[in-house]
N, CA and C atoms as an extended XYZ file, in Angstrom:
399
Properties=species:S:1:pos:R:3:atomname:S:1:resname:S:1:resid:I:1 pbc="F F F"
N       -27.840       38.855      -10.750 N   MET     1
C       -27.640       37.031       -9.770 CA  MET     1
C       -27.435       36.237      -10.498 C   MET     1
N       -27.559       36.002      -11.908 N   SER     2
C       -26.685       35.517      -12.770 CA  SER     2
C       -25.624       34.989      -11.994 C   SER     2
N       -24.587       35.630      -12.133 N   ASN     3
C       -23.594       35.717      -11.512 CA  ASN     3
C       -23.392       34.192      -10.420 C   ASN     3
N       -24.559       34.556       -9.459 N   GLU     4
C       -24.380       33.345       -8.604 CA  GLU     4
C       -24.725       32.633       -8.502 C   GLU     4
N       -26.366       32.243       -9.797 N   VAL     5
C       -26.538       30.523      -10.590 CA  VAL     5
C       -25.170       29.940      -11.072 C   VAL     5
N       -24.635       30.989      -11.750 N   GLU     6
C       -22.798       30.242      -12.549 CA  GLU     6
C       -22.301       29.944      -11.575 C   GLU     6
N       -22.285       30.910      -10.531 N   GLY     7
C       -20.669       29.977       -9.462 CA  GLY     7
C       -20.916       28.611       -9.112 C   GLY     7
N       -22.586       28.312       -8.413 N   LEU     8
C       -23.469       27.185       -8.333 CA  LEU     8
C       -23.119       26.367       -8.837 C   LEU     8
N       -23.459       26.424      -10.485 N   ARG     9
C       -23.508       25.813      -11.420 CA  ARG     9
C       -21.725       24.803      -11.156 C   ARG     9
N       -20.680       26.141      -11.793 N   THR    10
C       -19.754       25.419      -11.557 CA  THR    10
C       -19.643       24.788      -10.228 C   THR    10
N       -19.340       24.806       -8.971 N   GLN    11
C       -19.295       24.301       -7.697 CA  GLN    11
C       -20.372       23.021       -8.066 C   GLN    11
N       -21.446       22.772       -8.421 N   VAL    12
C       -22.026       21.488       -8.678 CA  VAL    12
C       -21.450       20.315       -9.627 C   VAL    12
N       -20.828       21.594      -10.404 N   ASN    13
C       -20.146       20.107      -11.797 CA  ASN    13
C       -19.073       20.166      -10.984 C   ASN    13
N       -18.474       20.520      -10.075 N   GLN    14
C       -16.881       20.345       -9.698 CA  GLN    14
C       -17.210       18.834       -8.618 C   GLN    14
N       -17.897       19.289       -8.269 N   LEU    15
C       -18.327       17.834       -7.328 CA  LEU    15
C       -18.480       17.234       -7.914 C   LEU    15
N       -19.720       16.703       -8.460 N   GLU    16
C       -20.091       15.888       -9.181 CA  GLU    16
C       -18.401       15.042       -9.863 C   GLU    16
N       -17.740       16.153      -10.648 N   GLU    17
C       -16.764       14.670      -11.104 CA  GLU    17
C       -15.499       14.450       -9.943 C   GLU    17
N       -15.367       15.081       -9.122 N   ARG    18
C       -14.735       14.657       -7.759 CA  ARG    18
C       -15.417       13.260       -7.140 C   ARG    18
N       -17.536       13.603       -7.016 N   VAL    19
C       -17.979       12.074       -6.788 CA  VAL    19
C       -17.528       10.619       -7.769 C   VAL    19
N       -17.652       11.480       -8.752 N   ASN    20
C       -17.006       10.566       -9.678 CA  ASN    20
C       -16.019        9.814       -9.623 C   ASN    20
N       -15.100       10.490       -9.634 N   GLU    21
C       -13.717       10.035       -9.582 CA  GLU    21
C       -13.659        9.287       -8.135 C   GLU    21
N       -14.060        9.421       -7.071 N   LEU    22
C       -13.907        8.389       -5.805 CA  LEU    22
C       -14.682        7.533       -6.225 C   LEU    22
N       -15.863        8.022       -6.259 N   GLU    23
C       -16.538        5.939       -7.007 CA  GLU    23
C       -15.483        5.475       -7.686 C   GLU    23
N       -15.061        5.843       -8.936 N   GLN    24
C       -14.422        5.101       -9.934 CA  GLN    24
C       -12.362        4.232       -8.760 C   GLN    24
N       -12.283        5.587       -8.227 N   ARG    25
C       -11.602        5.032       -6.586 CA  ARG    25
C       -11.948        2.976       -6.279 C   ARG    25
N       -13.372        3.720       -5.249 N   LEU    26
C       -13.659        2.360       -4.574 CA  LEU    26
C       -13.993        1.977       -5.427 C   LEU    26
N       -14.540        1.647       -6.971 N   ASP    27
C       -15.095        0.503       -6.954 CA  ASP    27
C       -13.601       -0.450       -7.835 C   ASP    27
N       -12.290        0.153       -7.753 N   GLY    28
C       -11.219       -0.287       -8.454 CA  GLY    28
C       -10.829       -1.049       -7.021 C   GLY    28
N       -10.612       -0.281       -5.814 N   ASN    29
C        -9.657       -1.155       -4.567 CA  ASN    29
C       -11.188       -2.229       -3.636 C   ASN    29
N       -12.516       -2.082       -3.827 N   GLU    30
C       -12.892       -3.516       -3.334 CA  GLU    30
C       -12.638       -4.898       -4.391 C   GLU    30
N       -12.541       -3.877       -5.928 N   GLU    31
C       -12.185       -5.451       -6.609 CA  GLU    31
C       -10.805       -5.792       -6.080 C   GLU    31
N        -9.772       -4.676       -6.058 N   LEU    32
C        -8.437       -5.388       -5.664 CA  LEU    32
C        -8.596       -6.420       -4.390 C   LEU    32
N        -8.764       -6.004       -3.835 N   GLU    33
C        -9.500       -6.655       -2.163 CA  GLU    33
C       -10.021       -7.803       -2.574 C   GLU    33
N       -11.084       -8.549       -3.461 N   THR    34
C       -12.399       -9.190       -3.703 CA  THR    34
C       -10.663      -10.201       -4.825 C   THR    34
N       -10.067       -9.352       -5.519 N   LYS    35
C        -8.946      -10.760       -6.561 CA  LYS    35
C        -8.264      -11.621       -5.871 C   LYS    35
N        -6.902      -11.201       -4.723 N   GLU    36
C        -6.428      -11.964       -4.024 CA  GLU    36
C        -6.241      -11.617       -2.755 C   GLU    36
N        -6.103      -12.119       -1.745 N   GLY    37
C        -5.490      -12.344       -0.173 CA  GLY    37
C        -4.165      -11.841       -0.073 C   GLY    37
N        -3.859      -11.523        0.619 N   ILE    38
C        -2.589      -10.975        0.902 CA  ILE    38
C        -1.476      -12.282        1.084 C   ILE    38
N        -2.210      -13.832        1.390 N   ARG    39
C        -1.034      -14.723        1.565 CA  ARG    39
C        -1.237      -14.948        0.141 C   ARG    39
N        -2.414      -15.147       -0.804 N   GLU    40
C        -2.158      -15.265       -2.206 CA  GLU    40
C        -1.059      -14.185       -2.804 C   GLU    40
N        -1.177      -13.214       -3.061 N   PHE    41
C        -0.317      -11.822       -3.485 CA  PHE    41
C         1.123      -12.406       -2.622 C   PHE    41
N         1.496      -12.323       -1.895 N   VAL    42
C         2.462      -12.677       -1.165 CA  VAL    42
C         3.369      -13.905       -1.693 C   VAL    42
N         2.674      -15.051       -1.012 N   GLU    43
C         3.184      -16.503       -2.166 CA  GLU    43
C         3.057      -16.731       -3.932 C   GLU    43
N         2.231      -16.207       -4.112 N   SER    44
C         2.660      -16.237       -6.190 CA  SER    44
C         4.728      -15.036       -6.210 C   SER    44
N         4.433      -14.405       -5.492 N   LEU    45
C         5.913      -13.524       -5.637 CA  LEU    45
C         7.328      -14.048       -5.391 C   LEU    45
N         6.983      -15.738       -3.875 N   ASP    46
C         7.312      -16.355       -4.373 CA  ASP    46
C         8.927      -15.657       -3.299 C   ASP    46
N         8.481      -15.081       -2.238 N   PRO    47
C        10.089      -14.779       -1.401 CA  PRO    47
C        11.364      -14.984       -1.193 C   PRO    47
N        12.297      -14.946       -0.945 N   SER    48
C        13.413      -16.111       -0.728 CA  SER    48
C        13.873      -15.385        0.710 C   SER    48
N        13.299      -14.043        0.984 N   SER    49
C        13.936      -13.721        2.292 CA  SER    49
C        12.486      -13.110        2.930 C   SER    49
N        13.072      -12.734        5.057 N   HIS    50
C        12.311      -12.239        5.069 CA  HIS    50
C        11.997      -10.292        4.895 C   HIS    50
N        13.220      -10.099        4.084 N   THR    51
C        13.477       -8.954        3.616 CA  THR    51
C        12.889       -8.716        2.323 C   THR    51
N        12.785       -9.930        1.347 N   GLU    52
C        11.341       -9.764        0.048 CA  GLU    52
C        10.231       -9.832        0.952 C   GLU    52
N         9.755      -10.524        1.123 N   ARG    53
C         8.250      -11.023        2.069 CA  ARG    53
C         7.518      -10.040        2.740 C   ARG    53
N         8.831       -9.124        3.353 N   ALA    54
C         8.112       -8.116        4.107 CA  ALA    54
C         8.173       -6.672        3.149 C   ALA    54
N         8.601       -6.505        2.531 N   LEU    55
C         8.630       -5.681        0.912 CA  LEU    55
C         7.244       -6.399        0.300 C   LEU    55
N         6.739       -7.534        0.171 N   TYR    56
C         5.782       -7.782       -0.349 CA  TYR    56
C         4.365       -7.449        0.487 C   TYR    56
N         4.491       -7.669        1.556 N   VAL    57
C         3.140       -7.418        2.788 CA  VAL    57
C         3.287       -6.126        2.343 C   VAL    57
N         4.534       -5.217        3.283 N   ALA    58
C         4.389       -3.515        2.848 CA  ALA    58
C         3.537       -3.317        1.270 C   ALA    58
N         3.830       -3.368        0.206 N   TYR    59
C         3.206       -3.010       -1.431 CA  TYR    59
C         1.813       -3.356       -0.901 C   TYR    59
N         1.591       -5.124       -0.679 N   TYR    60
C         0.224       -4.725       -1.031 CA  TYR    60
C        -1.018       -3.964        0.296 C   TYR    60
N        -0.249       -3.302        1.276 N   LEU    61
C        -1.157       -2.430        2.249 CA  LEU    61
C        -1.651       -1.151        1.653 C   LEU    61
N        -0.312       -0.630        0.582 N   GLU    62
C        -0.752        0.549       -0.077 CA  GLU    62
C        -2.087        0.400       -1.264 C   GLU    62
N        -1.718        0.100       -1.819 N   PRO    63
C        -2.765       -0.503       -3.047 CA  PRO    63
C        -4.330       -0.956       -2.446 C   PRO    63
N        -3.631       -2.644       -2.042 N   TYR    64
C        -5.073       -2.765       -1.662 CA  TYR    64
C        -5.907       -2.925       -0.037 C   TYR    64
N        -5.003       -1.916        0.889 N   ARG    65
C        -5.736       -1.567        1.910 CA  ARG    65
C        -5.741       -0.057        1.653 C   ARG    65
N        -5.469        0.834        1.468 N   GLY    66
C        -5.101        2.068        0.800 CA  GLY    66
C        -4.363        2.795        2.577 C   GLY    66
N        -3.443        2.035        2.742 N   LYS    67
C        -2.263        2.376        4.236 CA  LYS    67
C        -1.031        3.093        3.047 C   LYS    67
N        -0.665        4.176        3.164 N   GLU    68
C         0.105        5.274        2.265 CA  GLU    68
C         1.702        4.825        3.559 C   GLU    68
N         1.224        4.835        4.765 N   THR    69
C         2.646        4.171        5.389 CA  THR    69
C         2.000        3.023        6.434 C   THR    69
N         3.031        2.213        7.040 N   PHE    70
C         2.606        1.229        7.877 CA  PHE    70
C         3.615        1.789        9.051 C   PHE    70
N         3.747        0.744       10.042 N   ASP    71
C         4.835        0.490       11.289 CA  ASP    71
C         5.475       -0.956       10.851 C   ASP    71
N         5.750       -1.636       11.962 N   VAL    72
C         6.220       -2.930       12.294 CA  VAL    72
C         5.066       -3.392       12.218 C   VAL    72
N         3.975       -3.414       13.672 N   GLY    73
C         2.526       -4.485       13.390 CA  GLY    73
C         2.040       -4.306       12.643 C   GLY    73
N         2.320       -3.232       11.884 N   ASP    74
C         1.545       -3.617       10.396 CA  ASP    74
C         2.028       -4.659        9.904 C   ASP    74
N         3.214       -4.340        9.351 N   ILE    75
C         3.877       -5.866        8.695 CA  ILE    75
C         4.154       -7.062        8.853 C   ILE    75
N         3.978       -7.032       11.451 N   GLU    76
C         3.618       -7.918       11.464 CA  GLU    76
C         2.629       -9.399       11.443 C   GLU    76
N         1.450       -8.042       11.701 N   GLU    77
C         0.197       -8.372       11.018 CA  GLU    77
C         0.153       -8.740        9.479 C   GLU    77
N         0.152       -8.132        8.726 N   GLY    78
C         0.551       -9.167        7.300 CA  GLY    78
C         1.087      -10.535        7.530 C   GLY    78
N         2.333      -10.979        8.279 N   TYR    79
C         2.600      -12.156        8.338 CA  TYR    79
C         1.210      -12.430        8.881 C   TYR    79
N         0.741      -12.869        9.798 N   ARG    80
C        -0.279      -13.681       10.617 CA  ARG    80
C        -1.073      -13.939        9.607 C   ARG    80
N        -0.956      -13.059        8.834 N   GLU    81
C        -2.577      -12.945        7.721 CA  GLU    81
C        -1.814      -14.474        6.559 C   GLU    81
N        -0.274      -14.040        6.677 N   CYS    82
C         0.085      -15.046        5.684 CA  CYS    82
C         0.230      -16.253        5.815 C   CYS    82
N        -0.234      -16.390        7.061 N   ARG    83
C         0.563      -17.946        8.074 CA  ARG    83
C         1.864      -17.702        8.690 C   ARG    83
N         2.923      -16.689        8.483 N   MET    84
C         4.077      -17.123        8.577 CA  MET    84
C         4.132      -16.770       10.322 C   MET    84
N         5.417      -17.272       10.184 N   LYS    85
C         6.079      -16.607       11.799 CA  LYS    85
C         6.771      -15.467       11.089 C   LYS    85
N         6.550      -14.599       12.067 N   PRO    86
C         7.257      -12.925       11.736 CA  PRO    86
C         8.842      -13.628       12.022 C   PRO    86
N         9.893      -11.923       11.294 N   ALA    87
C        11.109      -12.537       11.876 CA  ALA    87
C        11.572      -12.183       12.832 C   ALA    87
N        12.178      -12.709       13.560 N   GLY    88
C        12.739      -12.899       15.569 CA  GLY    88
C        13.033      -10.421       15.284 C   GLY    88
N        13.312      -10.000       14.805 N   ASN    89
C        13.559       -9.239       14.876 CA  ASN    89
C        13.320       -8.152       13.827 C   ASN    89
N        11.996       -7.845       13.324 N   MET    90
C        11.109       -7.423       12.661 CA  MET    90
C        11.693       -6.105       12.049 C   MET    90
N        12.016       -5.694       13.247 N   SER    91
C        12.802       -3.223       13.165 CA  SER    91
C        14.256       -3.844       11.795 C   SER    91
N        14.889       -5.029       12.429 N   ASP    92
C        16.146       -5.311       11.613 CA  ASP    92
C        15.579       -6.057       10.034 C   ASP    92
N        14.733       -6.189        9.838 N   VAL    93
C        14.414       -6.064        8.403 CA  VAL    93
C        14.065       -5.383        7.929 C   VAL    93
N        13.338       -4.250        8.817 N   LEU    94
C        12.905       -2.906        7.792 CA  LEU    94
C        13.842       -1.621        7.742 C   LEU    94
N        15.067       -2.097        8.522 N   GLY    95
C        16.288       -1.098        9.246 CA  GLY    95
C        16.715       -2.232        7.205 C   GLY    95
N        16.882       -3.760        6.972 N   ARG    96
C        17.682       -4.259        5.888 CA  ARG    96
C        16.665       -3.284        4.679 C   ARG    96
N        15.788       -2.856        4.416 N   MET    97
C        14.848       -2.708        3.831 CA  MET    97
C        15.177       -1.210        3.497 C   MET    97
N        15.239        0.156        4.272 N   GLU    98
C        15.817        1.068        4.285 CA  GLU    98
C        17.045        0.733        3.937 C   GLU    98
N        17.987        0.167        3.939 N   ASP    99
C        19.805        0.356        2.976 CA  ASP    99
C        19.349       -0.077        1.515 C   ASP    99
N        18.289       -0.564        1.365 N   ARG   100
C        17.938       -1.814        0.392 CA  ARG   100
C        17.586        0.248       -0.675 C   ARG   100
N        17.155        0.449       -0.306 N   ASP   101
C        16.462        2.260       -0.921 CA  ASP   101
C        14.537        1.995       -0.689 C   ASP   101
N        14.057        0.910       -0.499 N   TRP   102
C        12.932        0.314       -0.412 CA  TRP   102
C        12.103        1.327        0.688 C   TRP   102
N        12.594        1.820        1.863 N   LEU   103
C        11.994        2.106        2.360 CA  LEU   103
C        11.785        3.662        3.086 C   LEU   103
N        11.309        4.206        3.680 N   LEU   104
C        11.305        5.750        4.271 CA  LEU   104
C        11.011        6.114        5.080 C   LEU   104
N        11.580        6.634        5.981 N   ARG   105
C        10.656        7.501        7.678 CA  ARG   105
C        10.045        8.063        6.951 C   ARG   105
N         8.926        7.864        7.413 N   ASN   106
C         7.522        8.932        7.595 CA  ASN   106
C         7.311        9.207        8.793 C   ASN   106
N         8.202        9.881       10.035 N   GLY   107
C         7.034       10.786       11.277 CA  GLY   107
C         7.086        9.412       11.635 C   GLY   107
N         6.686        9.907       12.388 N   THR   108
C         6.026        8.642       14.083 CA  THR   108
C         4.536        9.344       14.898 C   THR   108
N         4.106        7.908       15.091 N   ASP   109
C         2.399        7.820       15.731 CA  ASP   109
C         2.973        7.416       17.479 C   ASP   109
N         3.447        8.750       17.969 N   GLY   110
C         4.184        8.444       19.204 CA  GLY   110
C         5.044        7.541       19.289 C   GLY   110
N         5.182        7.349       20.167 N   GLN   111
C         7.074        6.313       19.775 CA  GLN   111
C         6.913        5.362       18.982 C   GLN   111
N         6.248        5.087       17.170 N   THR   112
C         5.739        4.169       17.111 CA  THR   112
C         6.524        4.569       15.334 C   THR   112
N         7.471        4.066       14.989 N   GLN   113
C         8.295        4.596       13.324 CA  GLN   113
C         7.698        4.211       12.799 C   GLN   113
N         7.066        5.309       12.048 N   LEU   114
C         5.687        5.083       10.634 CA  LEU   114
C         6.753        5.177        8.807 C   LEU   114
N         6.570        3.864        8.018 N   TRP   115
C         7.860        4.297        7.199 CA  TRP   115
C         6.411        4.614        5.820 C   TRP   115
N         7.218        4.525        4.565 N   ARG   116
C         6.533        4.833        3.177 CA  ARG   116
C         7.701        3.919        1.950 C   ARG   116
N         7.291        2.910        1.717 N   LEU   117
C         7.604        2.764        0.538 CA  LEU   117
C         8.346        3.291       -0.525 C   LEU   117
N         9.472        3.105       -1.009 N   THR   118
C         9.786        4.500       -2.181 CA  THR   118
C         9.551        4.112       -3.396 C   THR   118
N        10.036        4.682       -4.263 N   GLY   119
C         9.638        4.069       -5.792 CA  GLY   119
C        10.715        2.810       -6.490 C   GLY   119
N        11.510        2.998       -5.997 N   THR   120
C        12.322        1.817       -5.952 CA  THR   120
C        12.103        0.703       -5.639 C   THR   120
N        11.104        0.388       -4.225 N   ALA   121
C        10.889       -0.513       -4.154 CA  ALA   121
C         9.163       -0.580       -4.798 C   ALA   121
N         8.313        0.371       -4.868 N   LEU   122
C         6.949        0.110       -5.762 CA  LEU   122
C         8.116       -0.531       -7.339 C   LEU   122
N         8.547       -0.189       -8.208 N   GLU   123
C         8.978       -0.871       -9.172 CA  GLU   123
C        10.161       -2.237       -8.733 C   GLU   123
N        10.081       -2.400       -7.961 N   THR   124
C        10.691       -4.018       -7.574 CA  THR   124
C         9.938       -4.766       -7.623 C   THR   124
N         8.989       -4.128       -6.587 N   VAL   125
C         7.648       -4.920       -7.395 CA  VAL   125
C         6.960       -4.917       -8.371 C   VAL   125
N         6.443       -4.236       -8.375 N   GLU   126
C         6.116       -4.138      -10.278 CA  GLU   126
C         6.688       -4.949      -11.062 C   GLU   126
N         7.900       -5.046      -10.918 N   GLU   127
C         8.891       -6.121      -12.132 CA  GLU   127
C         8.659       -7.122      -11.705 C   GLU   127
N         8.424       -7.867      -10.231 N   GLU   128
C         9.305       -9.332      -10.138 CA  GLU   128
C         7.010       -9.271       -9.996 C   GLU   128
N         6.112       -8.883      -10.304 N   ILE   129
C         4.648       -9.144      -10.729 CA  ILE   129
C         4.504       -9.521      -11.969 C   ILE   129
N         5.287       -8.381      -12.825 N   ASP   130
C         5.063       -8.634      -13.966 CA  ASP   130
C         5.902       -9.960      -15.128 C   ASP   130
N         7.184      -10.045      -14.251 N   ASN   131
C         8.284      -11.882      -14.458 CA  ASN   131
C         6.649      -12.491      -14.189 C   ASN   131
N         5.857      -12.363      -13.079 N   GLY   132
C         5.296      -13.528      -12.748 CA  GLY   132
C         3.759      -13.979      -13.621 C   GLY   132
N         3.116      -12.895      -14.346 N   ALA   133
C         2.835      -12.754      -14.765 CA  ALA   133
C         2.492      -13.697      -16.877 C   ALA   133
């Protein structure tokens, strides 16, 4: 019976650690969301092209909104939130981002292509953030 009790104690301790970690993550995400909106974030980086603007929108979606993958519609919605007119052909913009090694194809959702930012993209945006700080 003592083995069972010890096993239960171990499980409870592991669950407590997981709950604490999840609470810390949630607390961090809430703080990021209220810190600045997508429009302020994108404008602070002063994009000079649709390709850069789409990169900043895509970057915002991951840490601030918790989206690991996104599609063309997500980027277009980000543009609308920024109160900017999307590019005439957003698929071409994402294609240019892929050519720059900023995007990886990450499967599909039905017929919709899903994308994910590359390490190169993350470094590019984080350098811009650091330069602006």
